[in-house]
Coordinates of C-alpha atoms and ligand atoms in Angstrom, one line a residue:
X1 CA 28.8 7.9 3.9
X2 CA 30.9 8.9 1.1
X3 CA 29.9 11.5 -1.3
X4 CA 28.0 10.1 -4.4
X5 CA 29.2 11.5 -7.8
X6 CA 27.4 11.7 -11.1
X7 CA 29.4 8.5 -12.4
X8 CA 28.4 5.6 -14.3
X9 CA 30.5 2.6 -13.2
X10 CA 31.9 2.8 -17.4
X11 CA 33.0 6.1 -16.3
X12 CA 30.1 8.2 -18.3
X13 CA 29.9 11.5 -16.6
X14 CA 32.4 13.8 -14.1
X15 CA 32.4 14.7 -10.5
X16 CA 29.8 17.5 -9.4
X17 CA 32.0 20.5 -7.5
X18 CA 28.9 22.0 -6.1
X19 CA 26.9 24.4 -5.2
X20 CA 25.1 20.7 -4.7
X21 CA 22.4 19.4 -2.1
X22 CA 24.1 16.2 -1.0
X23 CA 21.2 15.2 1.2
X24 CA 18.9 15.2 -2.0
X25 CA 21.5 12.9 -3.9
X26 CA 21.9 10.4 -1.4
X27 CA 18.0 10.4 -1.7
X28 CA 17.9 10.0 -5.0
X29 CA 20.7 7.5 -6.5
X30 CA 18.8 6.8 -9.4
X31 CA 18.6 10.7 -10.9
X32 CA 21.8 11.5 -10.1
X33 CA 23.0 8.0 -11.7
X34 CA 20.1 7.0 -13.9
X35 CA 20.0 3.5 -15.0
X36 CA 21.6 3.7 -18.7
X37 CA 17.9 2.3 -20.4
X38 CA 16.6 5.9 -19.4
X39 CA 16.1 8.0 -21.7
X40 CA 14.0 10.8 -23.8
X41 CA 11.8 13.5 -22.0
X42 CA 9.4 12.1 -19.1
X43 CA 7.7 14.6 -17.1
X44 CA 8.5 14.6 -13.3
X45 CA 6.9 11.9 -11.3
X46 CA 7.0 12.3 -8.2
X47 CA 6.7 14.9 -5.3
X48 CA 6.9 14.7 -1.6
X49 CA 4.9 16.3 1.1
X50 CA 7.9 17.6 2.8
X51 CA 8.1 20.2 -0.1
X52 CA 4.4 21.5 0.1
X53 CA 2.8 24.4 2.1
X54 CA 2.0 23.5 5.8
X55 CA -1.9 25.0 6.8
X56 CA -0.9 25.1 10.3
X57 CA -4.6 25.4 12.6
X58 CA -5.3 24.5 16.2
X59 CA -6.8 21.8 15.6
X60 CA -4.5 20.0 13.2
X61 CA -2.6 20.7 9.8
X62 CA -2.8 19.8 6.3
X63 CA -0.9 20.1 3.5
X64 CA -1.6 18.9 -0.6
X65 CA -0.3 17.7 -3.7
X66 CA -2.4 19.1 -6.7
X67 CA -1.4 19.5 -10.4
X68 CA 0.1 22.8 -9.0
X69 CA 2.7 20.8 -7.3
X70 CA 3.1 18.2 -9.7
X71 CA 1.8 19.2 -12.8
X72 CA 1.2 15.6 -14.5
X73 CA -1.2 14.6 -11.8
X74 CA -4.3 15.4 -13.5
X75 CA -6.8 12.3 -12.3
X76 CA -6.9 12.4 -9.0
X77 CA -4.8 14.8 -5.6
X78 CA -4.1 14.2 -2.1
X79 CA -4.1 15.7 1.0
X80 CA -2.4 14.7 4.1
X81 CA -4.0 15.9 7.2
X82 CA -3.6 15.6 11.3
X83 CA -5.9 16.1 13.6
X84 CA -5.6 16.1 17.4
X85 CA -7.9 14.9 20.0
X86 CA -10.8 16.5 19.1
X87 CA -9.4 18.4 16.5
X88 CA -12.1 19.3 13.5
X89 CA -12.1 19.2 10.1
X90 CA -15.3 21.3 10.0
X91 CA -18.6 20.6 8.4
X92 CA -18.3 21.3 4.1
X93 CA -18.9 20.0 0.9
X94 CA -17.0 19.7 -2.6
X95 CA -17.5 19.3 -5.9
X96 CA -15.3 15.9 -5.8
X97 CA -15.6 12.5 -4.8
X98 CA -13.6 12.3 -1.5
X99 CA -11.7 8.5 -0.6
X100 CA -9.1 8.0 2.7
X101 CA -7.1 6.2 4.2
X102 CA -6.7 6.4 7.9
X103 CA -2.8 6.5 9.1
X104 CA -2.6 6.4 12.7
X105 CA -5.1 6.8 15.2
X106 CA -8.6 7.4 15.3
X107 CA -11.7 9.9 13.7
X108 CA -15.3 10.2 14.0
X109 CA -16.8 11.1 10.6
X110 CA -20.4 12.5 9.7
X111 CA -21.9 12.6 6.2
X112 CA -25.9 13.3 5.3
X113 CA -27.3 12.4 1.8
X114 CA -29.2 14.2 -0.3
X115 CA -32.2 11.9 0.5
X116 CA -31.4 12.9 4.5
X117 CA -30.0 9.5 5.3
X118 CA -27.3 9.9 8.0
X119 CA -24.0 8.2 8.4
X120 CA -22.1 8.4 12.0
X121 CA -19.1 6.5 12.3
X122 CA -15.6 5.9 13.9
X123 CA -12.5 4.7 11.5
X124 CA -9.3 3.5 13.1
X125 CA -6.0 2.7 11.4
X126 CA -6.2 0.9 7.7
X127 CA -9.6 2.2 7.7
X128 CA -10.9 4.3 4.5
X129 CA -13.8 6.2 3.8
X130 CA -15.3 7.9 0.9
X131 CA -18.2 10.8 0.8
X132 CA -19.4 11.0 -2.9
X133 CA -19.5 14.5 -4.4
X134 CA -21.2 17.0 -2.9
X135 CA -22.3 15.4 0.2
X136 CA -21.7 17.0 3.1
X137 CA -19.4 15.8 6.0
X138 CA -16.9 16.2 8.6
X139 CA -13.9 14.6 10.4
X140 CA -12.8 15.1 14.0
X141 CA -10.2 13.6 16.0
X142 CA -11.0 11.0 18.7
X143 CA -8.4 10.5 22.2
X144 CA -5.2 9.9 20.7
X145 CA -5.4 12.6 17.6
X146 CA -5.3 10.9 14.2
X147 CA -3.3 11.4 10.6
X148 CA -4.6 10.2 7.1
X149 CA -4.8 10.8 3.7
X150 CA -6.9 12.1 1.8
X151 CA -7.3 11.5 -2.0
X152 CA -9.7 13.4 -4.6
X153 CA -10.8 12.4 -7.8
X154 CA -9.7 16.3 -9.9
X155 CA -6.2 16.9 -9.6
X156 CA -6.5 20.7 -9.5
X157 CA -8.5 20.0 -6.2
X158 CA -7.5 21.8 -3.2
X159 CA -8.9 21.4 0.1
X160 CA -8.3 25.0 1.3
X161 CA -10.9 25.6 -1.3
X162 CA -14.3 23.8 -0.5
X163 CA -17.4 24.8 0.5
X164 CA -17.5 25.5 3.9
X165 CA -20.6 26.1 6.8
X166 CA -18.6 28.6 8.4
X167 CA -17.6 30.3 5.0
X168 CA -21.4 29.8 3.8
X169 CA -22.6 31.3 6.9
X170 CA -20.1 34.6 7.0
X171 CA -21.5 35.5 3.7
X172 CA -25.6 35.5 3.8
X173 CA -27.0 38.3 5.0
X174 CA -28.3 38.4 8.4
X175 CA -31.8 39.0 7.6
X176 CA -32.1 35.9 5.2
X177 CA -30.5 33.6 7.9
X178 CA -33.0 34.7 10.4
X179 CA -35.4 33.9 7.8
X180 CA -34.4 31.1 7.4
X181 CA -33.9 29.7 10.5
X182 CA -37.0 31.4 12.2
X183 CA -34.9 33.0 14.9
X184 CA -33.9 36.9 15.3
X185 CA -30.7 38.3 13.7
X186 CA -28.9 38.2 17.5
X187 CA -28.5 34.5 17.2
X188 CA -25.9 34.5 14.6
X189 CA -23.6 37.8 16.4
X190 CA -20.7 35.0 17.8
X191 CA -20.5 33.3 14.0
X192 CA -17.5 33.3 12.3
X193 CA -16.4 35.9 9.9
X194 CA -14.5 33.6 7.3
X195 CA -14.2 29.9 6.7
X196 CA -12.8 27.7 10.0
X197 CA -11.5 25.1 7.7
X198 CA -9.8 23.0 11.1
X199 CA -10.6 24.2 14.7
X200 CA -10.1 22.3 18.1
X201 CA -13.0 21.6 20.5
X202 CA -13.1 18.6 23.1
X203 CA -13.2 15.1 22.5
X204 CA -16.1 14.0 21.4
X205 CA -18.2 11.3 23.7
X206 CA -18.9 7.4 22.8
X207 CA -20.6 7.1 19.3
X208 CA -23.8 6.4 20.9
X209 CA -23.8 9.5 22.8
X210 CA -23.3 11.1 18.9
X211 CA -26.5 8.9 17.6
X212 CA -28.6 11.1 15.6
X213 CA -31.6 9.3 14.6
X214 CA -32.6 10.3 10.8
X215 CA -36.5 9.7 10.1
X216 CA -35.2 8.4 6.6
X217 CA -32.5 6.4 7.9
X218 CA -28.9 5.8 7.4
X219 CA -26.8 5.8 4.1
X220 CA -27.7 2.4 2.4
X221 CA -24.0 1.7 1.2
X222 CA -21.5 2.2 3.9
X223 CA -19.0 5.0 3.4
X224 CA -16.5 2.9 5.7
X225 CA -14.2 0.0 4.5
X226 CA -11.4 -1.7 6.4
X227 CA -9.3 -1.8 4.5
X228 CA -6.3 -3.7 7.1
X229 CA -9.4 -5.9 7.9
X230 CA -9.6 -7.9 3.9
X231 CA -7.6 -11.0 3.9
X232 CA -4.7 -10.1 1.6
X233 CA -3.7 -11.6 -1.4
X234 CA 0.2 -13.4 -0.4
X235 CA 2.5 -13.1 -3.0
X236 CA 6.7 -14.2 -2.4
X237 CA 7.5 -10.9 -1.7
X238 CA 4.9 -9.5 0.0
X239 CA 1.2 -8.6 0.0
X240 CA -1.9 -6.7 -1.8
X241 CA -5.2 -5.4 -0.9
X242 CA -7.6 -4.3 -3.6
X243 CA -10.6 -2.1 -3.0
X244 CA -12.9 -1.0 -5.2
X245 CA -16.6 -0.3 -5.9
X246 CA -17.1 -4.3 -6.0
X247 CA -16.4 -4.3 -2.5
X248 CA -16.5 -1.4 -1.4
X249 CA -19.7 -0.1 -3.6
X250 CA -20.0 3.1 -1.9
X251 CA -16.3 3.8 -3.6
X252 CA -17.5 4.5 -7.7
X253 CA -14.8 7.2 -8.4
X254 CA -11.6 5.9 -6.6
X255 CA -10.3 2.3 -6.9
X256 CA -6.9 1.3 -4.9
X257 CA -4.7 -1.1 -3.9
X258 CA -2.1 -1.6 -1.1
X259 CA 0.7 -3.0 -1.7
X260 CA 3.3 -4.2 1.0
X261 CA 6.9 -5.2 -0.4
X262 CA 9.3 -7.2 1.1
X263 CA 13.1 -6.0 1.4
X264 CA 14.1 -6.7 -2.4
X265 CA 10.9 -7.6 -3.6
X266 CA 9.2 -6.0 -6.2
X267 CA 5.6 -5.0 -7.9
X268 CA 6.1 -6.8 -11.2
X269 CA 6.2 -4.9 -15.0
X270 CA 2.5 -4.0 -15.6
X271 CA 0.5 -1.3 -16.7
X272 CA -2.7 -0.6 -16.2
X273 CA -5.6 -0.3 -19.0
X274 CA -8.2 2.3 -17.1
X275 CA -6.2 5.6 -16.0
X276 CA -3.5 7.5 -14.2
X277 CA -2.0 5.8 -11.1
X278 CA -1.5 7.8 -8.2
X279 CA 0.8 6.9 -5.5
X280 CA 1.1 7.0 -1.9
X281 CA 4.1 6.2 0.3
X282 CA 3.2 5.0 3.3
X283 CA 7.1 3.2 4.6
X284 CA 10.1 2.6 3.3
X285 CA 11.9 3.4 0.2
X286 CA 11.6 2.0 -3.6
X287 CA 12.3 3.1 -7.2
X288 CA 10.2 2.9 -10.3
X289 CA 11.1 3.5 -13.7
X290 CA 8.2 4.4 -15.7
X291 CA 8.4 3.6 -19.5
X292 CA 6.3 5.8 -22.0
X293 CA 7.1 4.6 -25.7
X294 CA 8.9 5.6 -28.5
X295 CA 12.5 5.2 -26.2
X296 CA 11.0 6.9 -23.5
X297 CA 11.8 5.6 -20.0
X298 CA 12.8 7.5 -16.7
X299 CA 13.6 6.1 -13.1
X300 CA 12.4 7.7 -9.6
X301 CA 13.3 7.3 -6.1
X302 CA 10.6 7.3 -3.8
X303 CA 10.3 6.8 0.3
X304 CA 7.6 7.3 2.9
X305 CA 6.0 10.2 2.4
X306 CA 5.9 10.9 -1.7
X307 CA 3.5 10.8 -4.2
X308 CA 4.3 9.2 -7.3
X309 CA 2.5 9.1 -10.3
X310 CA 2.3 6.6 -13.6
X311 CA 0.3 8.3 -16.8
X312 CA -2.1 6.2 -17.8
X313 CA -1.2 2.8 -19.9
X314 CA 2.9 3.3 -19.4
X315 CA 4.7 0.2 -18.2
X316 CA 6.3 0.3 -14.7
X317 CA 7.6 -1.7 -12.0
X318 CA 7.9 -0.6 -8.4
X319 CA 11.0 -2.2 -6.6
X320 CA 11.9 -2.1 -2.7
X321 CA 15.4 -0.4 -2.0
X322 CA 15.5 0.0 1.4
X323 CA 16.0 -2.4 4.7
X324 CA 12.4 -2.0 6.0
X325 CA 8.6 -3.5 4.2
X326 CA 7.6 -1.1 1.7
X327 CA 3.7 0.1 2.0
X328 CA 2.2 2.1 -0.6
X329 CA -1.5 2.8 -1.9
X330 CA -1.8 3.0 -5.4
X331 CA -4.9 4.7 -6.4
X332 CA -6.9 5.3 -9.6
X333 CA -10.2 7.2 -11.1
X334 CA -12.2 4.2 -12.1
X335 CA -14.9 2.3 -10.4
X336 CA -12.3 -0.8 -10.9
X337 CA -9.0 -1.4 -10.2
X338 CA -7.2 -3.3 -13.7
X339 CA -3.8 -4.0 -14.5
X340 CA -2.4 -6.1 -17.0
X341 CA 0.9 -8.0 -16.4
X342 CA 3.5 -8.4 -18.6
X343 CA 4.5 -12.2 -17.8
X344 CA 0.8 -13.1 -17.7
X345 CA 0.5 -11.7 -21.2
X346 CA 3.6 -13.0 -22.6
X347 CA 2.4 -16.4 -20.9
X348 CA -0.8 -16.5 -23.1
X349 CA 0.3 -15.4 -26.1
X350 CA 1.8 -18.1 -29.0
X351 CA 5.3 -19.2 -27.4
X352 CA 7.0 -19.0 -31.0
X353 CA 5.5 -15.6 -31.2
X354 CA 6.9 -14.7 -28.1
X355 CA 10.4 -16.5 -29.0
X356 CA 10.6 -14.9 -32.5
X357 CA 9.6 -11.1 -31.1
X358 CA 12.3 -10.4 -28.7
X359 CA 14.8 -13.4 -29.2
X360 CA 14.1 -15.4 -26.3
X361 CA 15.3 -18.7 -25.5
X362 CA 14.0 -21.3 -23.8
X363 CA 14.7 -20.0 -20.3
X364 CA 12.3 -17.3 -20.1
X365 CA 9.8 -19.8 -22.2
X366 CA 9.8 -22.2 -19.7
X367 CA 9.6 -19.8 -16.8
X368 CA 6.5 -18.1 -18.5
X369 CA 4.5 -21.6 -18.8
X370 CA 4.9 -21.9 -14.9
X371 CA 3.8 -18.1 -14.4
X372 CA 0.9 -17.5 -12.2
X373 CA 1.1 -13.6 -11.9
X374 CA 1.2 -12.8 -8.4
X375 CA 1.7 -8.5 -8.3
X376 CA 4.4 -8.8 -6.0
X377 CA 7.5 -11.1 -6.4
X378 CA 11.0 -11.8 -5.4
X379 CA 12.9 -10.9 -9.1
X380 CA 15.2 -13.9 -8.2
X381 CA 12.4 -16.7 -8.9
X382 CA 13.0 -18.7 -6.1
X383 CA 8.7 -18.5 -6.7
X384 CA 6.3 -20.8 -5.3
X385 CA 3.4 -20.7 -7.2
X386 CA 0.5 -19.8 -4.3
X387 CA -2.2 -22.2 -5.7
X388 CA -5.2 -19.5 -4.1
X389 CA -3.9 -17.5 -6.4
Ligands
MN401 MN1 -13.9 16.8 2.4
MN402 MN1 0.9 0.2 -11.2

């Protein structure tokens, strides 16, 4: 592959001698070569989780994007975690609203409510859940190990720094434990001395062999949702999935989507009217330029494993680059997930309006009357209207 230069095809810019990080260029034409409609001073958007600490347990692993890593990302952060069979995320509690999305495998997770209503359950891949604030819960991995995300609705969260049993535990005085629990001092001499955060133990058994039976019963709003399960919404150029507390009602803090782009495809110009986006790269690679106002505009590269981010109300498109199906979550602090398109408004606003505004011939007129705003489309227009749609 040859080595790509800081050149615009008109000739703009010069040859880089080094010192240089080639790999990072070839990952990212589009900052060394921005498009030439960037401009002005955007933030950084983006981050990947191949640049962040590794908390390294037996057990499992996590690592986080927080406003410390990416400054901008004020709404919401994310965590991306691995557990092995029987690996656990121990029992704890946070000040934040806590929403995932299961990667590969499979977890049992435990939650009890503040009126002592249970919830046991098992979540398999394309599976989320979400434990509102201050509820306390845990995760462990089932046979084959499991790897997710988790997302958070403060971005200065950081999961190394909940409230933990174990932690709680190493620092109440003996006497007021045994007073609590009705049973001498001795039985808490094996407790840990300092948070576990992720341990490994064995496998747990069937779920029924887990059934605790709760006088007051179970959660009354599941704090599971598949996800992978919802019929999506087919576009020409690829697929979405929304989730939010209309379906998912347990889910008040954190609305989502997942999108799934087609080679070439793309998630068309929109913004959205409620918050921050936060994004999640699940496959493939893409590029989005976000656009801010005022001249404003700046374009990302992005592939499995980053985090992205849109302040809220900027326009942006997100566009598949690569060979393989782009999947990404897109996630927002709201109860709803919103977005406004910019065909379906142009569409329904006064066509000589339109025309006079920006110039535009009959072309793009025509093409807006027959517009029904799917979220993901081939740019070409070789669109079928879907009539579910
Ligand atoms: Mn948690
Ligand atoms: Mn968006």
């Amino acid at each position: 592959m040859p080595v790509p230069q800081p050149i615009r095809p008109d000739g703009a810019g010069a040859t880089d001698f080094g010192p240089r990080d080639v790999m990072r260029d070839l990952e990212n034409p589009d900052l060394l070569v921005p498009p030439a409609t960037d401009a002005g001073l955007i933030p950084n958007l983006r981050y990947s989780f191949s640049d962040t600490h590794m908390q390294l347990n037996h057990g499992g692993w996590s690592r986080e994007i927080t406003s410390r890593e990416l400054p901008i990302a004020t709404t919401l952060a994310g965590v991306n975690m691995r557990l092995t069979p029987g690996g656990v995320r121990e029992l704890h509690w946070h000040q934040q609203a806590e929403w995932s999305y299961m990667i590969l495998g499979s977890a049992r997770i435990t939650a009890v409510d503040q009126n002592g209503r249970n919830f046991i359950a098992d979540v398999g891949p394309g599976d989320l859940w979400y434990f509102p604030p201050g509820v306390p819960h845990s995760i462990q991995g089932l046979e084959d190990g499991c790897e997710f995300l988790l997302v958070f609705d403060d971005g200065a969260f950081s999961d190394l720094n909940t409230l933990s049993i174990s932690d709680w535990f190493a620092h109440t005085p003996r006497d007021v434990l045994s007073a609590n629990f009705g049973v001498p001092e001795s039985a808490f001499r094996d407790f840990p001395r300092e948070q576990v955060y992720i341990y490994q133990c064995s496998v747990p058994g069937p779920i029924d062999s887990d059934r605790v039976e709760s006088p007051y019963g179970t959660v009354p709003q599941s704090f599971k949702y598949r996800l992978l399960a919802q019929p999506p919404l087919i576009t020409p150029g690829g697929s979405v999935r929304i989730v939010d507390s209309t379906n998912f009602p347990a889910s008040v803090a954190i609305a989502a989507a997942l999108v799934q782009l087609e080679p070439g495809a793309m998630r068309e110009l929109h913004w959205h009217p409620n918050n921050d986006e936060w994004q999640y790269y699940l496959t493939g690679q893409a590029r989005m330029t976000v656009f801010a106002g005022n001249g404003a505009a700046r374009t990302f590269d992005y592939r499995a494993g980053d985090v992205g981010y849109v302040p809220f109300a900027y326009g942006h498109y997100i566009q598949n680059t690569g060979t393989e199906a782009v999947w990404f979550l897109e996630m927002f602090k709201s109860a709803r997930f919103e977005d406004v398109s910019l065909n379906q408004w142009m569409a329904l606003t006064p066509r000589e309006l339109v025309a006079s505004n920006l110039n535009a011939g009959p072309e793009l007129l025509d093409a807006l009357r027959k517009q029904k705003w799917p979220v993901v489309k081939y740019p070409d227009s070789s669109f079928k209207p879907n009539p579910t749609l």
